[in-house]
Coordinates of C-alpha atoms in Angstrom, one line a residue:
M65 CA 69.8 92.1 98.7
P66 CA 71.5 88.8 99.8
F67 CA 75.2 88.4 98.8
E68 CA 75.4 86.2 95.7
P69 CA 78.9 84.6 95.7
G70 CA 80.9 84.6 92.5
E71 CA 84.6 84.2 92.0
V72 CA 86.7 82.9 94.9
V73 CA 90.2 84.3 94.9
A74 CA 93.2 82.8 96.7
P75 CA 95.6 84.9 98.7
S76 CA 98.4 84.0 96.3
D77 CA 96.5 85.4 93.3
P78 CA 98.7 88.0 91.5
R79 CA 95.8 90.5 91.5
I80 CA 96.3 90.7 95.3
V81 CA 99.3 92.6 96.5
L82 CA 100.8 91.6 99.9
E83 CA 103.3 94.0 101.4
G84 CA 105.4 93.3 104.5
Q85 CA 106.4 90.1 106.2
W86 CA 104.0 87.3 105.0
G87 CA 104.4 83.6 105.3
H88 CA 102.3 81.0 103.5
Q89 CA 100.5 78.0 104.7
P90 CA 98.1 75.8 102.6
G91 CA 95.4 78.1 101.3
V92 CA 96.3 81.1 103.5
A93 CA 98.8 84.0 103.9
V94 CA 99.9 84.7 107.4
T95 CA 101.5 87.8 109.0
V96 CA 102.3 88.3 112.7
N97 CA 103.6 91.8 112.1
S98 CA 101.8 95.1 112.6
G99 CA 102.2 97.4 109.5
S100 CA 101.8 94.6 106.9
R101 CA 99.3 95.3 104.1
I102 CA 96.9 93.8 101.6
S103 CA 95.7 95.8 98.6
F104 CA 93.7 95.1 95.5
S105 CA 91.2 96.8 93.2
Y106 CA 87.8 95.5 91.9
A107 CA 85.0 96.6 89.7
G108 CA 81.5 96.1 91.0
E109 CA 79.8 96.6 94.3
R110 CA 80.4 93.9 96.9
L111 CA 83.0 91.4 98.1
Q112 CA 84.0 89.5 101.1
L113 CA 87.4 89.3 102.8
L114 CA 88.0 85.9 104.3
F115 CA 90.1 85.2 107.4
D116 CA 90.8 82.0 109.3
T117 CA 90.1 82.8 112.9
D118 CA 90.0 79.2 114.2
G119 CA 91.9 78.8 117.4
L120 CA 92.8 82.5 117.8
T121 CA 92.2 83.7 121.4
V122 CA 93.0 87.3 120.7
A123 CA 91.6 89.1 117.6
P124 CA 94.0 91.1 115.4
H125 CA 93.1 94.7 114.6
L126 CA 93.0 95.9 111.0
W127 CA 92.4 99.2 109.3
I128 CA 90.4 98.8 106.0
T129 CA 90.3 101.7 103.6
L130 CA 87.9 101.8 100.6
D131 CA 88.9 104.3 97.9
A132 CA 89.7 107.7 99.5
G133 CA 87.6 107.1 102.6
E134 CA 88.7 107.1 106.1
P135 CA 90.3 103.9 107.4
E136 CA 87.7 101.8 109.4
L137 CA 88.8 99.7 112.3
H138 CA 87.9 96.0 112.1
V139 CA 88.6 93.6 114.9
I140 CA 88.9 90.2 113.2
D141 CA 87.0 87.9 115.5
E142 CA 84.8 86.5 112.7
P143 CA 86.0 84.9 109.4
V144 CA 84.1 87.2 107.0
V145 CA 84.3 91.0 106.5
E146 CA 81.9 92.2 103.8
L147 CA 82.6 95.4 101.9
S148 CA 80.2 97.3 99.7
A149 CA 80.3 100.4 97.6
P150 CA 78.3 102.0 94.7
D151 CA 78.9 100.2 91.4
G152 CA 82.2 101.2 89.9
R153 CA 85.9 100.6 90.3
H154 CA 87.3 100.6 93.8
Q155 CA 90.6 100.3 95.6
V156 CA 90.9 98.5 98.9
T157 CA 93.8 98.7 101.3
V158 CA 94.0 96.5 104.4
A159 CA 96.7 97.6 106.9
V160 CA 97.5 95.5 110.0
K161 CA 97.0 97.9 112.9
D162 CA 98.1 95.4 115.5
V163 CA 98.9 91.8 116.2
N164 CA 98.8 91.5 120.0
E165 CA 102.3 91.4 121.4
H166 CA 101.3 89.3 124.5
A167 CA 99.6 86.4 122.7
N168 CA 101.6 83.6 121.0
R169 CA 102.3 84.8 117.5
W170 CA 105.4 82.8 116.7
N171 CA 104.7 79.1 117.1
P172 CA 101.7 77.7 115.1
P173 CA 98.9 77.3 116.0
F174 CA 98.8 81.0 116.9
E175 CA 96.8 82.8 119.5
C176 CA 97.0 86.0 117.5
A177 CA 97.8 86.4 113.8
V178 CA 96.3 87.7 110.6
V179 CA 95.5 84.6 108.6
F180 CA 94.2 85.8 105.3
A181 CA 92.2 83.2 103.3
G182 CA 91.4 85.3 100.2
L183 CA 88.3 87.0 98.7
V184 CA 84.9 86.1 97.6
L185 CA 83.5 88.4 94.9
D186 CA 79.8 88.8 94.4
A187 CA 78.4 87.5 91.1
R188 CA 78.6 91.0 89.6
S189 CA 82.1 92.0 90.7
V190 CA 85.4 91.5 89.0
L191 CA 88.9 91.6 90.6
R192 CA 91.2 93.8 88.6
L193 CA 95.0 93.5 88.2
S194 CA 96.7 96.1 90.4
G195 CA 100.1 97.6 89.7
R196 CA 102.9 96.0 91.7
P197 CA 104.8 98.3 94.0
S198 CA 107.5 100.1 92.1
G199 CA 109.4 102.0 94.8
P200 CA 112.4 100.9 96.9
R201 CA 112.3 98.2 99.4
L202 CA 113.0 98.9 103.1
E203 CA 113.2 96.5 106.1
F204 CA 113.0 97.5 109.7
Y205 CA 113.9 95.2 112.6
G206 CA 112.9 96.4 116.0
D207 CA 110.9 96.0 119.2
S208 CA 107.6 97.4 120.6
I209 CA 108.4 100.9 119.3
T210 CA 108.8 99.6 115.7
Q211 CA 105.6 97.6 116.2
G212 CA 103.7 100.8 117.3
V213 CA 102.8 99.6 120.8
R214 CA 101.2 102.2 123.0
S215 CA 101.4 104.9 120.3
L216 CA 97.6 105.7 120.7
S217 CA 97.4 105.5 124.5
T218 CA 98.9 103.7 127.5
H219 CA 96.5 100.8 126.9
P220 CA 98.7 97.7 127.0
E221 CA 96.7 95.7 124.5
S222 CA 95.9 96.3 120.8
E223 CA 93.6 99.2 121.7
G224 CA 96.6 101.3 122.4
A225 CA 98.8 100.1 119.5
D226 CA 98.9 101.0 115.9
G227 CA 101.6 99.8 113.5
T228 CA 100.6 102.4 110.9
T229 CA 101.6 105.2 113.2
S230 CA 105.1 103.7 113.7
Y231 CA 108.2 105.7 112.5
A232 CA 109.0 102.6 110.3
Y233 CA 105.6 102.8 108.5
L234 CA 105.9 106.6 108.1
T235 CA 109.5 106.4 106.9
A236 CA 108.6 103.9 104.2
Q237 CA 105.6 106.1 103.1
A238 CA 107.9 109.1 102.8
F239 CA 110.1 107.2 100.3
G240 CA 107.1 105.5 98.5
A241 CA 108.7 102.2 99.6
T242 CA 107.5 98.7 100.1
S243 CA 108.2 98.0 103.8
Y244 CA 109.0 94.8 105.8
Q245 CA 108.1 96.2 109.2
V246 CA 109.2 93.6 111.8
G247 CA 108.6 94.7 115.4
F248 CA 108.3 92.4 118.4
G249 CA 107.5 93.8 121.8
S250 CA 110.2 93.3 124.5
Q251 CA 112.6 91.7 122.0
G252 CA 116.3 92.5 122.0
I253 CA 119.4 91.3 120.2
S254 CA 119.8 88.4 122.7
K255 CA 116.6 88.8 124.7
P256 CA 113.4 86.9 123.6
G257 CA 110.3 89.0 122.9
N258 CA 106.7 88.7 124.1
G259 CA 104.4 86.2 122.5
E260 CA 106.9 83.3 122.4
V261 CA 109.1 85.3 119.9
P262 CA 112.8 84.3 120.2
A263 CA 115.6 86.8 120.5
G264 CA 116.4 89.0 117.5
V265 CA 119.5 87.0 116.5
D266 CA 117.3 83.8 116.3
S267 CA 114.1 85.4 114.7
F268 CA 115.9 87.2 111.9
G269 CA 115.2 85.5 108.6
W270 CA 111.9 84.0 109.7
N271 CA 108.3 85.1 109.3
F272 CA 107.4 82.9 112.2
A273 CA 108.5 79.5 113.4
G274 CA 109.0 77.1 110.4
S275 CA 108.4 79.8 107.8
P276 CA 111.6 81.3 106.2
A277 CA 111.4 84.9 105.1
E278 CA 112.0 84.8 101.4
R279 CA 112.6 87.9 99.3
V280 CA 112.0 88.0 95.5
E281 CA 114.6 90.9 95.5
P282 CA 116.9 92.2 98.2
S283 CA 115.9 95.4 99.9
E284 CA 117.8 98.6 99.3
V285 CA 118.1 99.4 103.0
V286 CA 117.8 97.5 106.2
V287 CA 117.3 99.5 109.4
I288 CA 118.1 97.8 112.7
N289 CA 116.6 99.3 115.9
L290 CA 117.2 96.7 118.6
G291 CA 119.1 96.8 121.9
V292 CA 117.0 98.9 124.3
N293 CA 115.4 95.7 125.8
D294 CA 118.7 93.9 126.3
P295 CA 119.7 94.2 130.0
T296 CA 123.4 93.9 128.9
L297 CA 124.8 94.1 125.4
E298 CA 128.3 93.1 124.3
I299 CA 130.0 94.3 121.2
D300 CA 130.3 90.8 119.9
E301 CA 126.6 90.1 120.4
Y302 CA 125.5 93.2 118.4
A303 CA 128.2 92.5 115.7
G304 CA 127.0 88.9 115.4
Y305 CA 123.5 90.1 114.7
V306 CA 124.7 92.5 112.0
R307 CA 126.7 89.7 110.5
R308 CA 123.6 87.6 110.1
V309 CA 121.9 90.5 108.3
R310 CA 124.9 91.0 106.1
A311 CA 125.0 87.3 105.2
A312 CA 121.4 87.5 104.0
Y313 CA 122.0 90.7 102.1
P314 CA 125.6 91.0 100.8
E315 CA 125.0 94.3 98.9
T316 CA 122.4 96.0 100.9
T317 CA 123.0 99.2 103.0
I318 CA 122.5 98.3 106.6
V319 CA 121.7 101.1 109.1
S320 CA 122.2 100.6 112.8
L321 CA 120.0 102.9 114.7
T322 CA 120.9 103.4 118.4
P323 CA 117.9 103.3 120.8
F324 CA 116.2 106.7 121.1
N325 CA 117.0 106.9 124.9
G326 CA 120.7 106.4 124.2
K327 CA 120.9 103.0 125.9
H328 CA 123.9 100.9 124.7
A329 CA 124.7 103.6 122.1
E330 CA 128.5 103.4 122.8
T331 CA 128.4 99.5 122.5
I332 CA 126.5 99.7 119.2
Q333 CA 128.8 102.3 117.8
A334 CA 131.8 100.2 118.7
A335 CA 130.3 97.1 117.2
V336 CA 129.6 98.8 113.9
K337 CA 133.1 100.2 113.9
S338 CA 134.6 96.7 114.6
L339 CA 132.9 95.3 111.5
D340 CA 134.7 97.6 109.2
D341 CA 131.9 97.3 106.7
P342 CA 131.7 100.2 104.1
N343 CA 128.0 99.6 103.5
L344 CA 127.1 99.7 107.2
V345 CA 126.1 103.0 108.8
C346 CA 125.5 103.8 112.4
I347 CA 123.1 106.6 113.2
D348 CA 122.9 108.0 116.7
S349 CA 119.2 108.8 117.4
T350 CA 119.8 109.9 121.0
G351 CA 117.6 112.9 121.7
W352 CA 115.3 112.6 118.7
I353 CA 112.5 112.4 121.1
T354 CA 112.1 113.1 124.9
E355 CA 109.9 111.5 127.5
D356 CA 107.3 114.2 126.7
D357 CA 106.9 112.7 123.2
C358 CA 105.9 109.4 124.8
T359 CA 102.6 108.0 126.2
D360 CA 104.3 106.2 129.1
L361 CA 107.8 107.8 129.1
V362 CA 109.1 105.0 126.8
H363 CA 106.8 104.4 123.8
P364 CA 106.4 107.3 121.4
T365 CA 103.0 109.0 120.8
V366 CA 101.7 109.4 117.2
A367 CA 103.4 112.8 117.2
G368 CA 106.6 111.3 118.6
H369 CA 106.8 108.7 115.9
A370 CA 106.3 111.4 113.3
K371 CA 109.3 113.3 114.9
I372 CA 111.4 110.1 114.6
A373 CA 110.4 109.6 111.0
E374 CA 111.4 113.1 110.1
H375 CA 114.9 112.6 111.6
L376 CA 115.3 109.2 110.1
V377 CA 114.2 110.3 106.6
A378 CA 116.8 113.1 106.6
E379 CA 119.5 110.7 107.8
L380 CA 118.7 108.1 105.2
E381 CA 118.8 110.7 102.5
K382 CA 122.2 111.6 103.8
H383 CA 123.7 108.1 104.0
T384 CA 121.9 106.1 101.3
T385 CA 120.5 106.5 97.8
L386 CA 117.0 106.8 99.1
R387 CA 115.2 110.1 98.2
R388 CA 111.9 111.4 99.6
R389 CA 109.0 110.9 97.2
G390 CA 108.2 114.3 95.6

């Protein structure tokens, strides 16, 4: 039976829930961050998800889950993804598996990004109002490890990467939290990342170039996991980054996580101490994983990320008001 188009739904419609770091351009919602999500529910059988793929040279990878089914991989190289199910009420979750770290994903026009243009329902389907996320809000700022690069394999492109396996994604899930998972491969505090992404100190507070990251409410906890890619790191450099985060969130608990291999740990600890901020916590993650927990001696495997998440959840329960979802 041919698809009979009905209601067209814009990405900004309140019946669609966007989680993570999304910016908005005319008629579309844009994310350049793995781990971002789209969710909605509908009654009926069929609908189409719309994406603007014009100009993209590398297709982003998405996981799409319908009801309690297994996530299905979709490589978004065409503008329409059609979903169908038996007539009834359905829940759809779209999770960004990977936005390629090597393609330009910072300066529009992008070479790789998820540019969501909304939904088209078939003539017999109705979009339902979903509940807004009610849990805490967490933010993670990191590099390729936070992005989930090479968690699946040593493949250097999106085939080997999965933001939904990242310790950040898993930690947010453990707390039932809305998560802003911002990971850029090769980025440091003062070192630019891949894909034309500026250094951490310059990219904080932006979805991408020209798009300020605006929060309806401040997050309860911000986790910083940057520094391993900086060839050198001075106390003042790290402290300056934390000051930027603090200026954006005066009341939020900030957690500075040292790199998992211990690099710059003493500098980071000294920088945190120098700030004399009672709502700033430094957690030493040295030794949480070993090279055996990595696909390439550096990037954690799926199991390695799960190990990190277990450690981090326990530490956040110790140092913050966050509590694991029962």
